[in-house]
PDB file of C-alpha atoms in Angstrom:
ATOM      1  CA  UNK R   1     111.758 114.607  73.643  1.00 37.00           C
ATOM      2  CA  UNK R   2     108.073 114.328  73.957  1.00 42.00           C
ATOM      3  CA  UNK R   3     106.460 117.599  75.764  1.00 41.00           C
ATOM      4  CA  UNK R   4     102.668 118.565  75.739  1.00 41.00           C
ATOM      5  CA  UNK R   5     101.949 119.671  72.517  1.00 38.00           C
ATOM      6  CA  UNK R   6     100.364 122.460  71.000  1.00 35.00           C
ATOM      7  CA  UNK R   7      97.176 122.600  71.195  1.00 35.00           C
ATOM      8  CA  UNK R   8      96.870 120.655  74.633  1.00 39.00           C
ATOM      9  CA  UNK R   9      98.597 122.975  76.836  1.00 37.00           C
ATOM     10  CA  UNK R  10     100.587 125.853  76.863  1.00 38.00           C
ATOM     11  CA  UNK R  11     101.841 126.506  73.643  1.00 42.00           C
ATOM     12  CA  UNK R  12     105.421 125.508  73.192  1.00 55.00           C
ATOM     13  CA  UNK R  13     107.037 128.194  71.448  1.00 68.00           C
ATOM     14  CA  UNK R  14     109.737 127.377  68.306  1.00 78.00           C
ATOM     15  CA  UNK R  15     111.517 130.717  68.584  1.00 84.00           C
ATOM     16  CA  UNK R  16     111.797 133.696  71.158  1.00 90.00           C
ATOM     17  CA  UNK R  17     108.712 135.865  71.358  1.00 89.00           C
ATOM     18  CA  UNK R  18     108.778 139.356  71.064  1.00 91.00           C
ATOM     19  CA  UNK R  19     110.140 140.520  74.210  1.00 93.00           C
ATOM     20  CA  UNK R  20     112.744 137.820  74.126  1.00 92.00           C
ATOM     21  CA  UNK R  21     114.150 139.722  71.374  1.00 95.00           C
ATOM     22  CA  UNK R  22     113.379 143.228  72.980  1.00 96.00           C
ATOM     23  CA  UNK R  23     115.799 141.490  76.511  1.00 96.00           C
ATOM     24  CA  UNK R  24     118.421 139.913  74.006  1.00 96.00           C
ATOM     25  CA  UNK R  25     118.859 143.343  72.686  1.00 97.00           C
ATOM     26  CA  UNK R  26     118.763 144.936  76.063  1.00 97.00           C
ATOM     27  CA  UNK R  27     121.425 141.884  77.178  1.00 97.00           C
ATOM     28  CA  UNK R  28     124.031 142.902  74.492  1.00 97.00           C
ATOM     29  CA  UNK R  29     123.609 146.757  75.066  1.00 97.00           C
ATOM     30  CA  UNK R  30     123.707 146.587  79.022  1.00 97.00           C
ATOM     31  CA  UNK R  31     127.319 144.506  78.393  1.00 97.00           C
ATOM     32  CA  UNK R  32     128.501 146.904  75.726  1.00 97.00           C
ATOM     33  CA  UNK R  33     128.535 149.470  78.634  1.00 96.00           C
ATOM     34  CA  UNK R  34     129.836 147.487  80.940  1.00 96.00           C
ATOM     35  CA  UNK R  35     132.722 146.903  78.748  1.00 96.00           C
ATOM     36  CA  UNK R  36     133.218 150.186  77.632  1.00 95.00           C
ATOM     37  CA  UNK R  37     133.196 151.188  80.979  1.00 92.00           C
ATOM     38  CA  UNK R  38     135.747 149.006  81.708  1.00 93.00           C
ATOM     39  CA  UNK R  39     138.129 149.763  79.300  1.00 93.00           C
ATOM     40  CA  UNK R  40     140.243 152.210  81.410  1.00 89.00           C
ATOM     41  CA  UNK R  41     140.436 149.987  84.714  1.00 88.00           C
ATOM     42  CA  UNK R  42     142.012 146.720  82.424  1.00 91.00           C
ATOM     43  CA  UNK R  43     143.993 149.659  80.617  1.00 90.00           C
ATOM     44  CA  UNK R  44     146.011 150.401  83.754  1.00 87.00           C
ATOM     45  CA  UNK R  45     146.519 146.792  84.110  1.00 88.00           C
ATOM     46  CA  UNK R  46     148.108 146.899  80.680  1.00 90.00           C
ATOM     47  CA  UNK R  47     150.085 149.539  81.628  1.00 87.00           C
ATOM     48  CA  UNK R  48     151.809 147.645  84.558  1.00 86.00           C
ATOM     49  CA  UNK R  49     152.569 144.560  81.982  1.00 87.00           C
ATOM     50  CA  UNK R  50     154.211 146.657  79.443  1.00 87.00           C
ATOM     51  CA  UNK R  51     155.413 149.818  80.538  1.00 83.00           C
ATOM     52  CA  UNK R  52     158.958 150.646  82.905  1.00 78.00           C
ATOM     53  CA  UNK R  53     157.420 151.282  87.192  1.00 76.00           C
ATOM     54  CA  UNK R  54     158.708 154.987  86.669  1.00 69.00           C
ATOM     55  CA  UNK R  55     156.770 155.569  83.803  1.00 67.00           C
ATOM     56  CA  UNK R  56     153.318 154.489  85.595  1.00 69.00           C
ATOM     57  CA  UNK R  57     150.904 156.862  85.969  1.00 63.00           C
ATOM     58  CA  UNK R  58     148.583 157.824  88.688  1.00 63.00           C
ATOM     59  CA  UNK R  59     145.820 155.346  88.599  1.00 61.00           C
ATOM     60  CA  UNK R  60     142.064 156.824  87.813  1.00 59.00           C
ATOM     61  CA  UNK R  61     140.469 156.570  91.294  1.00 58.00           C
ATOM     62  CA  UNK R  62     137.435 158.143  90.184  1.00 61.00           C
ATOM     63  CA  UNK R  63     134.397 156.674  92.292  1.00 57.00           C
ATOM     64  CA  UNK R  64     131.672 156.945  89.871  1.00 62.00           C
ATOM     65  CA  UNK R  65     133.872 155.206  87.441  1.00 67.00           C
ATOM     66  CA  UNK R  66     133.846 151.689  89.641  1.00 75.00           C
ATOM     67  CA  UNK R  67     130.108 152.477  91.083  1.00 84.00           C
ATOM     68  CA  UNK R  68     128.274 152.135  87.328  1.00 87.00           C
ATOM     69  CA  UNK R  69     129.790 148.965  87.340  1.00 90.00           C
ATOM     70  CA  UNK R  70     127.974 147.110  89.203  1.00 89.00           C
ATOM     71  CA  UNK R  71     124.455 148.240  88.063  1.00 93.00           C
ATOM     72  CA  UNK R  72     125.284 147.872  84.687  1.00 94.00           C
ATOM     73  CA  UNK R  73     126.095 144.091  85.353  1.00 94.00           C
ATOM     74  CA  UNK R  74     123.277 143.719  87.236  1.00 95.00           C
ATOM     75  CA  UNK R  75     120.971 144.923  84.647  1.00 96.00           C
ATOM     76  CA  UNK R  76     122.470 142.847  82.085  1.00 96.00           C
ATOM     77  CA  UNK R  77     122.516 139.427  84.151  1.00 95.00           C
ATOM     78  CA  UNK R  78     118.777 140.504  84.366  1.00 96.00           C
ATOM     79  CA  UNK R  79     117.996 141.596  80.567  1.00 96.00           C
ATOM     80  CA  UNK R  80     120.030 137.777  79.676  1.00 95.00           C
ATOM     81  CA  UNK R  81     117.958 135.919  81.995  1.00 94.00           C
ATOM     82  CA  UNK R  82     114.301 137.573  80.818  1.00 93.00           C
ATOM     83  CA  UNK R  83     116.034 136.384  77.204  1.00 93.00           C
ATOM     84  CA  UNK R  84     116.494 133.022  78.396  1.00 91.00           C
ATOM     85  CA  UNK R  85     113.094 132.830  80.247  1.00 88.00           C
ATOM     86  CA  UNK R  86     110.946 133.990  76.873  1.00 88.00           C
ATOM     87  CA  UNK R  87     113.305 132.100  74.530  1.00 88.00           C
ATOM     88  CA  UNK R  88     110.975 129.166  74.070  1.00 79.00           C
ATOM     89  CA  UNK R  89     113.433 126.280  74.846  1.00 81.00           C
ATOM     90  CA  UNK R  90     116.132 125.996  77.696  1.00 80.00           C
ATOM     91  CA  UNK R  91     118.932 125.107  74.895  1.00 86.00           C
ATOM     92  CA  UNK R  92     117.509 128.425  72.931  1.00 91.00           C
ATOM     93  CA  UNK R  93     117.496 130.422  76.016  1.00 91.00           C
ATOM     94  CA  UNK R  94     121.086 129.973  77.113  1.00 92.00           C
ATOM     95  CA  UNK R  95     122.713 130.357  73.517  1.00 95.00           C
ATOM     96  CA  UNK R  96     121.030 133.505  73.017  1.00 95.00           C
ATOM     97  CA  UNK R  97     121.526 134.880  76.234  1.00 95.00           C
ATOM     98  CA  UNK R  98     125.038 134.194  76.656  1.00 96.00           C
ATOM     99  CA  UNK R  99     125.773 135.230  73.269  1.00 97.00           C
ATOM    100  CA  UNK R 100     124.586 138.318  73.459  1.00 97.00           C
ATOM    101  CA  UNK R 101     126.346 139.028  76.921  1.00 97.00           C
ATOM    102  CA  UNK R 102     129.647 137.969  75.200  1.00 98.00           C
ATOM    103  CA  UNK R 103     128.973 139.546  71.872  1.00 98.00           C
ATOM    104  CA  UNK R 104     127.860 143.384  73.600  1.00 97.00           C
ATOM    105  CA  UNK R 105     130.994 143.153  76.004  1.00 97.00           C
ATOM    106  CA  UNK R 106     132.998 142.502  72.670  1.00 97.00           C
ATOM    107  CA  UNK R 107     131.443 145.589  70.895  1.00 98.00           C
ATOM    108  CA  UNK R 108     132.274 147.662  74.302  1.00 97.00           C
ATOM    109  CA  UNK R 109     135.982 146.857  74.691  1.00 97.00           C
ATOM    110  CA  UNK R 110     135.984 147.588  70.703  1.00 97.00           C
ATOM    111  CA  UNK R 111     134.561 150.774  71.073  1.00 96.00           C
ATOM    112  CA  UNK R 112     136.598 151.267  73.876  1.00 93.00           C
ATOM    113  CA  UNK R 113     139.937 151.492  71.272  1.00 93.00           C
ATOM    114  CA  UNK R 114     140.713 155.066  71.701  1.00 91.00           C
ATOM    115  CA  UNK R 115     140.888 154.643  76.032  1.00 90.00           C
ATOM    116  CA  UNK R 116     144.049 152.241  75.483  1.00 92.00           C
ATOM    117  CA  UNK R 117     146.978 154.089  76.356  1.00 87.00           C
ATOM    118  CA  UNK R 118     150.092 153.501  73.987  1.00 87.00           C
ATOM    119  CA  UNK R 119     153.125 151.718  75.355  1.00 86.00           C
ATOM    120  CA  UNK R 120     155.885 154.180  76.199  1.00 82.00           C
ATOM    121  CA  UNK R 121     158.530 151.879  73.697  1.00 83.00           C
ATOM    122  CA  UNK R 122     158.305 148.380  72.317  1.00 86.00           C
ATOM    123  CA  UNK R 123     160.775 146.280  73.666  1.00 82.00           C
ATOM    124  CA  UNK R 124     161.656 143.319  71.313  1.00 83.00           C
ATOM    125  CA  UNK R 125     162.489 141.428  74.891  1.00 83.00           C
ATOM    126  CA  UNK R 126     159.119 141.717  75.859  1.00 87.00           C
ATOM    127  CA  UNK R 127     157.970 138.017  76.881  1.00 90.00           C
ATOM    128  CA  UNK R 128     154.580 136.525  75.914  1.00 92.00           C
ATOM    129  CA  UNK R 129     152.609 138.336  78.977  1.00 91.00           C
ATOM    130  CA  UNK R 130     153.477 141.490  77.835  1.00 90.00           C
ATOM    131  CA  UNK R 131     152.985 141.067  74.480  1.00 92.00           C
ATOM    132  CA  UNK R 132     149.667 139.872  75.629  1.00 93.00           C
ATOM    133  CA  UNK R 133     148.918 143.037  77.160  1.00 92.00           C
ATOM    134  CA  UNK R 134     150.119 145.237  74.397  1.00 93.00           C
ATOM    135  CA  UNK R 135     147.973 143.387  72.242  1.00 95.00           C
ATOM    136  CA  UNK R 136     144.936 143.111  74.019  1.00 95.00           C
ATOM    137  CA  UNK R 137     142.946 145.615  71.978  1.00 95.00           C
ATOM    138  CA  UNK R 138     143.096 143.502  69.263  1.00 96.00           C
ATOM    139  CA  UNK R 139     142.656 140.400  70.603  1.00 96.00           C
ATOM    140  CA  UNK R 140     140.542 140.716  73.535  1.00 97.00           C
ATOM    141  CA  UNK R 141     137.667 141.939  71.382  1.00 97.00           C
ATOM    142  CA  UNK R 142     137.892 139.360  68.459  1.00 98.00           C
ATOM    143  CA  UNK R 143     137.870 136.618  71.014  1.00 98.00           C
ATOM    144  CA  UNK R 144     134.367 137.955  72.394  1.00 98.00           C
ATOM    145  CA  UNK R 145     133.040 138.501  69.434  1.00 98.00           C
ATOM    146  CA  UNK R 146     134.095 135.351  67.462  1.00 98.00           C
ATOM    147  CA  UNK R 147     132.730 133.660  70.932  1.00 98.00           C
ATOM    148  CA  UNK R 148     129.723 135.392  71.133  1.00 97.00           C
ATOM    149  CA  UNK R 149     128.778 135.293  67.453  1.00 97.00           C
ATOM    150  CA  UNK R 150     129.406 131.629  68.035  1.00 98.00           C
ATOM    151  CA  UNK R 151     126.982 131.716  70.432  1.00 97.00           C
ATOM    152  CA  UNK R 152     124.095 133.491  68.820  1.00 97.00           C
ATOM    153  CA  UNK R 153     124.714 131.457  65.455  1.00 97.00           C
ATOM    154  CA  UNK R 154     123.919 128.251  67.476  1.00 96.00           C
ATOM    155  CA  UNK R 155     120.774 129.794  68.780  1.00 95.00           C
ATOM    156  CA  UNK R 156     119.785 130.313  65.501  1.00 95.00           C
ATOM    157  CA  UNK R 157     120.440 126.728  64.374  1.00 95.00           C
ATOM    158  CA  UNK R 158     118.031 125.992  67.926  1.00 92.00           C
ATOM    159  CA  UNK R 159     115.535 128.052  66.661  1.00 93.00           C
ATOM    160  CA  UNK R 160     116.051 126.406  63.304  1.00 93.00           C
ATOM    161  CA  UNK R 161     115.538 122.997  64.482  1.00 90.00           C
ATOM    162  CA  UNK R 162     112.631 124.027  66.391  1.00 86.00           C
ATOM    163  CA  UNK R 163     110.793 124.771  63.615  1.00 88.00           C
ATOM    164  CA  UNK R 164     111.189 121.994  61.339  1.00 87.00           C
ATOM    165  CA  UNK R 165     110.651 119.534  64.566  1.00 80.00           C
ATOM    166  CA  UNK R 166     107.410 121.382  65.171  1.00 81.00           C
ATOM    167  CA  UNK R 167     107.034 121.081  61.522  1.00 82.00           C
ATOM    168  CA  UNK R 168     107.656 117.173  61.417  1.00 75.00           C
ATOM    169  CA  UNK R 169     104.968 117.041  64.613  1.00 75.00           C
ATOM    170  CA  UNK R 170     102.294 119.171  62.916  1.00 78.00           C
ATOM    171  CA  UNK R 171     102.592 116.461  59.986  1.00 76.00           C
ATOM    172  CA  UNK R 172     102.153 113.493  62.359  1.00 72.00           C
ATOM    173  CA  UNK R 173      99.587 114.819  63.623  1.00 73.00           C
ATOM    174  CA  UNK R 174      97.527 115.447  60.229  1.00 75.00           C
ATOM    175  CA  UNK R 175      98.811 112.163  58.546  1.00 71.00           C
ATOM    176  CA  UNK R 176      99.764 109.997  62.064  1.00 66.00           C
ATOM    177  CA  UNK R 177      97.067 107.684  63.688  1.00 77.00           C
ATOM    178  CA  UNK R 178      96.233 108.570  67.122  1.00 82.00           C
ATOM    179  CA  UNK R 179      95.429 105.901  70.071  1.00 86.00           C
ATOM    180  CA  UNK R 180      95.121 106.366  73.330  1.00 88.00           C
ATOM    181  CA  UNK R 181      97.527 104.376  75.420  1.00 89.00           C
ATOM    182  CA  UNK R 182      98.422 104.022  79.402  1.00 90.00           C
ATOM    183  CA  UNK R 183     101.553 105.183  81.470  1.00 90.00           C
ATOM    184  CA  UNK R 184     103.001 102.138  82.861  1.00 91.00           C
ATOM    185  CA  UNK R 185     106.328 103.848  84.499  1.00 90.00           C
ATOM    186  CA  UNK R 186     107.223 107.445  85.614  1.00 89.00           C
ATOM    187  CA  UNK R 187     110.153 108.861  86.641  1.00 89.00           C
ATOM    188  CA  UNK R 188     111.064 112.273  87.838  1.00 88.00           C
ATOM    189  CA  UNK R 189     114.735 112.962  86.447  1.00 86.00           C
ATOM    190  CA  UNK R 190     115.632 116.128  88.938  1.00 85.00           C
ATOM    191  CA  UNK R 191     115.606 118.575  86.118  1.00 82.00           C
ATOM    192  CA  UNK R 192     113.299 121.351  86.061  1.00 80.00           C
ATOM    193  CA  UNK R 193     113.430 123.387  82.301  1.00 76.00           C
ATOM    194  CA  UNK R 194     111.906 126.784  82.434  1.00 70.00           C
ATOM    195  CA  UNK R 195     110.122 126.035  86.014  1.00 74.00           C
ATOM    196  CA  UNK R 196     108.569 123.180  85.094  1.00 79.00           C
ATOM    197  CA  UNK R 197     110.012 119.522  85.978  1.00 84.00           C
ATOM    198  CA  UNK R 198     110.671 117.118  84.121  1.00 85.00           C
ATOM    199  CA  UNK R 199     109.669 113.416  84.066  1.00 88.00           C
ATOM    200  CA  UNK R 200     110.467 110.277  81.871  1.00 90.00           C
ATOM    201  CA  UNK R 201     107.452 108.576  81.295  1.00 90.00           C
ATOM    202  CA  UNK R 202     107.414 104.874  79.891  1.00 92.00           C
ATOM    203  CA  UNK R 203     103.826 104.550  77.913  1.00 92.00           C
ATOM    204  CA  UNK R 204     102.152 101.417  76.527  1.00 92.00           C
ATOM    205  CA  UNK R 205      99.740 101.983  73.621  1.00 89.00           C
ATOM    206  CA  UNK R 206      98.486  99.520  70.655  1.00 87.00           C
ATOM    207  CA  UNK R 207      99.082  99.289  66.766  1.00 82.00           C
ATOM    208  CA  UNK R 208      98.049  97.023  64.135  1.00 80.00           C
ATOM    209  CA  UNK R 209     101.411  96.001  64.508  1.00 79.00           C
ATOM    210  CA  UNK R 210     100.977  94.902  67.709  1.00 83.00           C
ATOM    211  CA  UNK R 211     101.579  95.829  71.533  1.00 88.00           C
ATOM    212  CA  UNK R 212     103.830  99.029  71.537  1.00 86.00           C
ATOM    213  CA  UNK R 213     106.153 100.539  74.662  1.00 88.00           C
ATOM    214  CA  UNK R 214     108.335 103.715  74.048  1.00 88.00           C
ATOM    215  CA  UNK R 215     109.966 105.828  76.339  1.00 89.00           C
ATOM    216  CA  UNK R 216     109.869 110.013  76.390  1.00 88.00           C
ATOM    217  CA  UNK R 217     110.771 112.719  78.685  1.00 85.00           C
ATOM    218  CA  UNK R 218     108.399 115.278  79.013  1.00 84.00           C
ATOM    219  CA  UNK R 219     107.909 118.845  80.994  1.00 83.00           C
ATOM    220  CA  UNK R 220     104.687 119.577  82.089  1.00 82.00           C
ATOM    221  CA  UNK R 221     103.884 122.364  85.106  1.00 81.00           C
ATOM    222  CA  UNK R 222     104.443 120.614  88.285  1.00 78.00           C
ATOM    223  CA  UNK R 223     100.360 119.914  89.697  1.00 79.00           C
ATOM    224  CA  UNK R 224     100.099 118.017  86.265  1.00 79.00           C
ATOM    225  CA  UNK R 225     102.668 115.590  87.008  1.00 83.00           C
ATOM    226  CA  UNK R 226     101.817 112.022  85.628  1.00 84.00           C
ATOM    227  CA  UNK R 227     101.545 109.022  87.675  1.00 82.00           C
ATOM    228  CA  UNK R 228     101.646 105.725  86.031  1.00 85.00           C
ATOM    229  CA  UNK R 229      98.139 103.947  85.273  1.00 85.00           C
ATOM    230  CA  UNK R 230      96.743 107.436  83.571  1.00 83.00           C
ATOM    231  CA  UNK R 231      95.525 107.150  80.061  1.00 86.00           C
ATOM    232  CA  UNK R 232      97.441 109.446  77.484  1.00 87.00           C
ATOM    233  CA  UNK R 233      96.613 110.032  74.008  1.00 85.00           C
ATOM    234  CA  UNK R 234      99.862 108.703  71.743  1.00 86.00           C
ATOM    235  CA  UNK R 235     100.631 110.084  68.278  1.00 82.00           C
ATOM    236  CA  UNK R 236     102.398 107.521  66.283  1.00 80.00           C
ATOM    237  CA  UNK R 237     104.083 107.755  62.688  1.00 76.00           C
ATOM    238  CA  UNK R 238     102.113 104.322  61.056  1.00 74.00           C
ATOM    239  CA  UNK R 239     105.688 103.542  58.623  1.00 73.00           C
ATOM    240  CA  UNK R 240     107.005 103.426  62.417  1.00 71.00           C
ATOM    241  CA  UNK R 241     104.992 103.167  65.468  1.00 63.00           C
ATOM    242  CA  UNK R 242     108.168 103.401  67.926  1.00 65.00           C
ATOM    243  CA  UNK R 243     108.151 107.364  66.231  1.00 73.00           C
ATOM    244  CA  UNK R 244     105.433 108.817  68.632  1.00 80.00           C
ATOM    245  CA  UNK R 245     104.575 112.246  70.301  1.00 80.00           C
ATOM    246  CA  UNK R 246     102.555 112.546  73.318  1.00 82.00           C
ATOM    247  CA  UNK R 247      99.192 114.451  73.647  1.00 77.00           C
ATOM    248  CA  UNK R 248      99.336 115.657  77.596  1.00 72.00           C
ATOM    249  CA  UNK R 249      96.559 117.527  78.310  1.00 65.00           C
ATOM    250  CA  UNK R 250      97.815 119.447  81.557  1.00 64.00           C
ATOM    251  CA  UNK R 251      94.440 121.899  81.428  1.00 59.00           C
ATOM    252  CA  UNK R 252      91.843 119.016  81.197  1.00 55.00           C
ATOM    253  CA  UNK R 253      94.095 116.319  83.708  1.00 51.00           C
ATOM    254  CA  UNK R 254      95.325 117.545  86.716  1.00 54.00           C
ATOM    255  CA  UNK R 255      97.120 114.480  86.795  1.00 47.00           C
ATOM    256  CA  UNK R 256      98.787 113.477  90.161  1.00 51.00           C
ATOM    257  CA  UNK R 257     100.051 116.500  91.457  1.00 54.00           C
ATOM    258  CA  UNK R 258     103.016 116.760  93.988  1.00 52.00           C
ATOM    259  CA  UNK R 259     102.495 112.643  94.781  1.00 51.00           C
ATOM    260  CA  UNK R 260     104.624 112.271  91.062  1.00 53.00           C
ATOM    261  CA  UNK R 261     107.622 113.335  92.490  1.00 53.00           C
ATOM    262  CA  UNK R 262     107.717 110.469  95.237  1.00 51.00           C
ATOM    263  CA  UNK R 263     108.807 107.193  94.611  1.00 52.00           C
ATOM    264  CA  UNK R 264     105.741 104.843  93.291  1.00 50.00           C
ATOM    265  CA  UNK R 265     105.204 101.269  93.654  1.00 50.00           C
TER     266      UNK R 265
END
């Protein structure tokens, strides 16, 4: 995907700055509350699935209990968005947020062990509900965490990636040629990444090989938008000039504005 590189524009980011680390953290310990805090209201669940009616206790009706809920939800849904916002790329952002939502409510229901309450007997009759429930300290957090971890490990690879992409473009651009070539066909695809939209952008430049035409997305702030007839400066790879990246200068072209997202003749 071709974007406005470095250098042009905003600086596209390879890996989550600071404070997208500072909100990830923030995401996982917000959830790791939450869970913790919830650990007594799924408990009494439990308790219906494996335990005889006369043996059932008075539920915990506590209001403050229920009330620090919702807060501590709210404050994490905020924390993982900030994290997705900061986390340089949109695939980045939502691996690493939801990860660490996952992964923190895993580590609450794990600390949470002690709040279980043990069964009153084990019934070798039970069927595969309540065996689920009397269970579900076990499983219940390995399946967040080995989800979550998932999760974060695949941001990782994102960030990964990001790099050595930016690393691959940085080489273009010190061994590439550079030429500048015309937009002969824009469309805007509906998407908007990070607040920005996105548009796929057919552009027509020259080699020594001969007429080129190659075809990129790329997400530029939204009074930038291209419009087709607008010179652009194309980075190509010279072993293979359909390998390109596209120079948008969004600060120096205010291209065509709002009349980009309209259909053009």
């Amino acid at each position: 995907m071709a974007s406005a590189m470095p250098g042009s524009s905003r600086e596209q980011r390879t890996s989550p700055s600071p404070a997208g680390w500072v909100f990830t953290a923030a995401t996982v310990v917000f959830f790791a509350l939450f869970a913790h805090s919830l650990v007594p209201v799924l408990d009494t669940f439990r308790q219906m699935m494996i335990n005889p009616i006369e043996t059932w206790g008075t539920p915990d009706t506590r209001v403050g209990r229920y009330i620090v809920l919702g807060p501590l939800v709210m404050l994490g849904s905020i924390a993982g968005f900030a994290s997705m916002w900061r986390a340089g790329s949109l695939r980045t952002g939502m691996l690493l947020s939801n990860g660490a939502g996952v992964a923190g409510a895993g580590l609450g229901v794990l600390a949470g062990w002690t709040k279980w309450t043990p069964p009153v007997r084990i019934d070798p009759a039970w069927d595969v509900y309540a065996l689920a429930g009397y269970w579900a300290p076990v499983w219940l957090p390995a399946v967040l965490l080995i989800v979550g971890g998932a999760m974060l490990i695949g941001a990782v690879a994102s960030i990964v990636a990001a790099r050595k992409r930016a690393d691959e473009r940085d080489s273009m651009r010190r061994a590439g040629h550079q030429v500048v070539g015309r937009i002969i066909d824009v469309v805007f695809t509906n998407t908007w990444i990070m607040g920005d939209p996105q548009f796929r952008v057919t552009v027509a430049y020259d080699t020594p090989h001969g007429p080129q035409q190659a075809t990129r997305t790329l997400v530029v702030p939204a009074m930038s938008a291209p419009v087709k007839g607008t010179p652009i400066t194309v980075l190509y790879d010279p072993t293979r000039p359909g390998r390109i990246e596209l120079d948008y200068d969004t600060d120096r072209h205010s291209f065509g504005g709002w009349a980009a997202f309209l259909p053009q003749p």
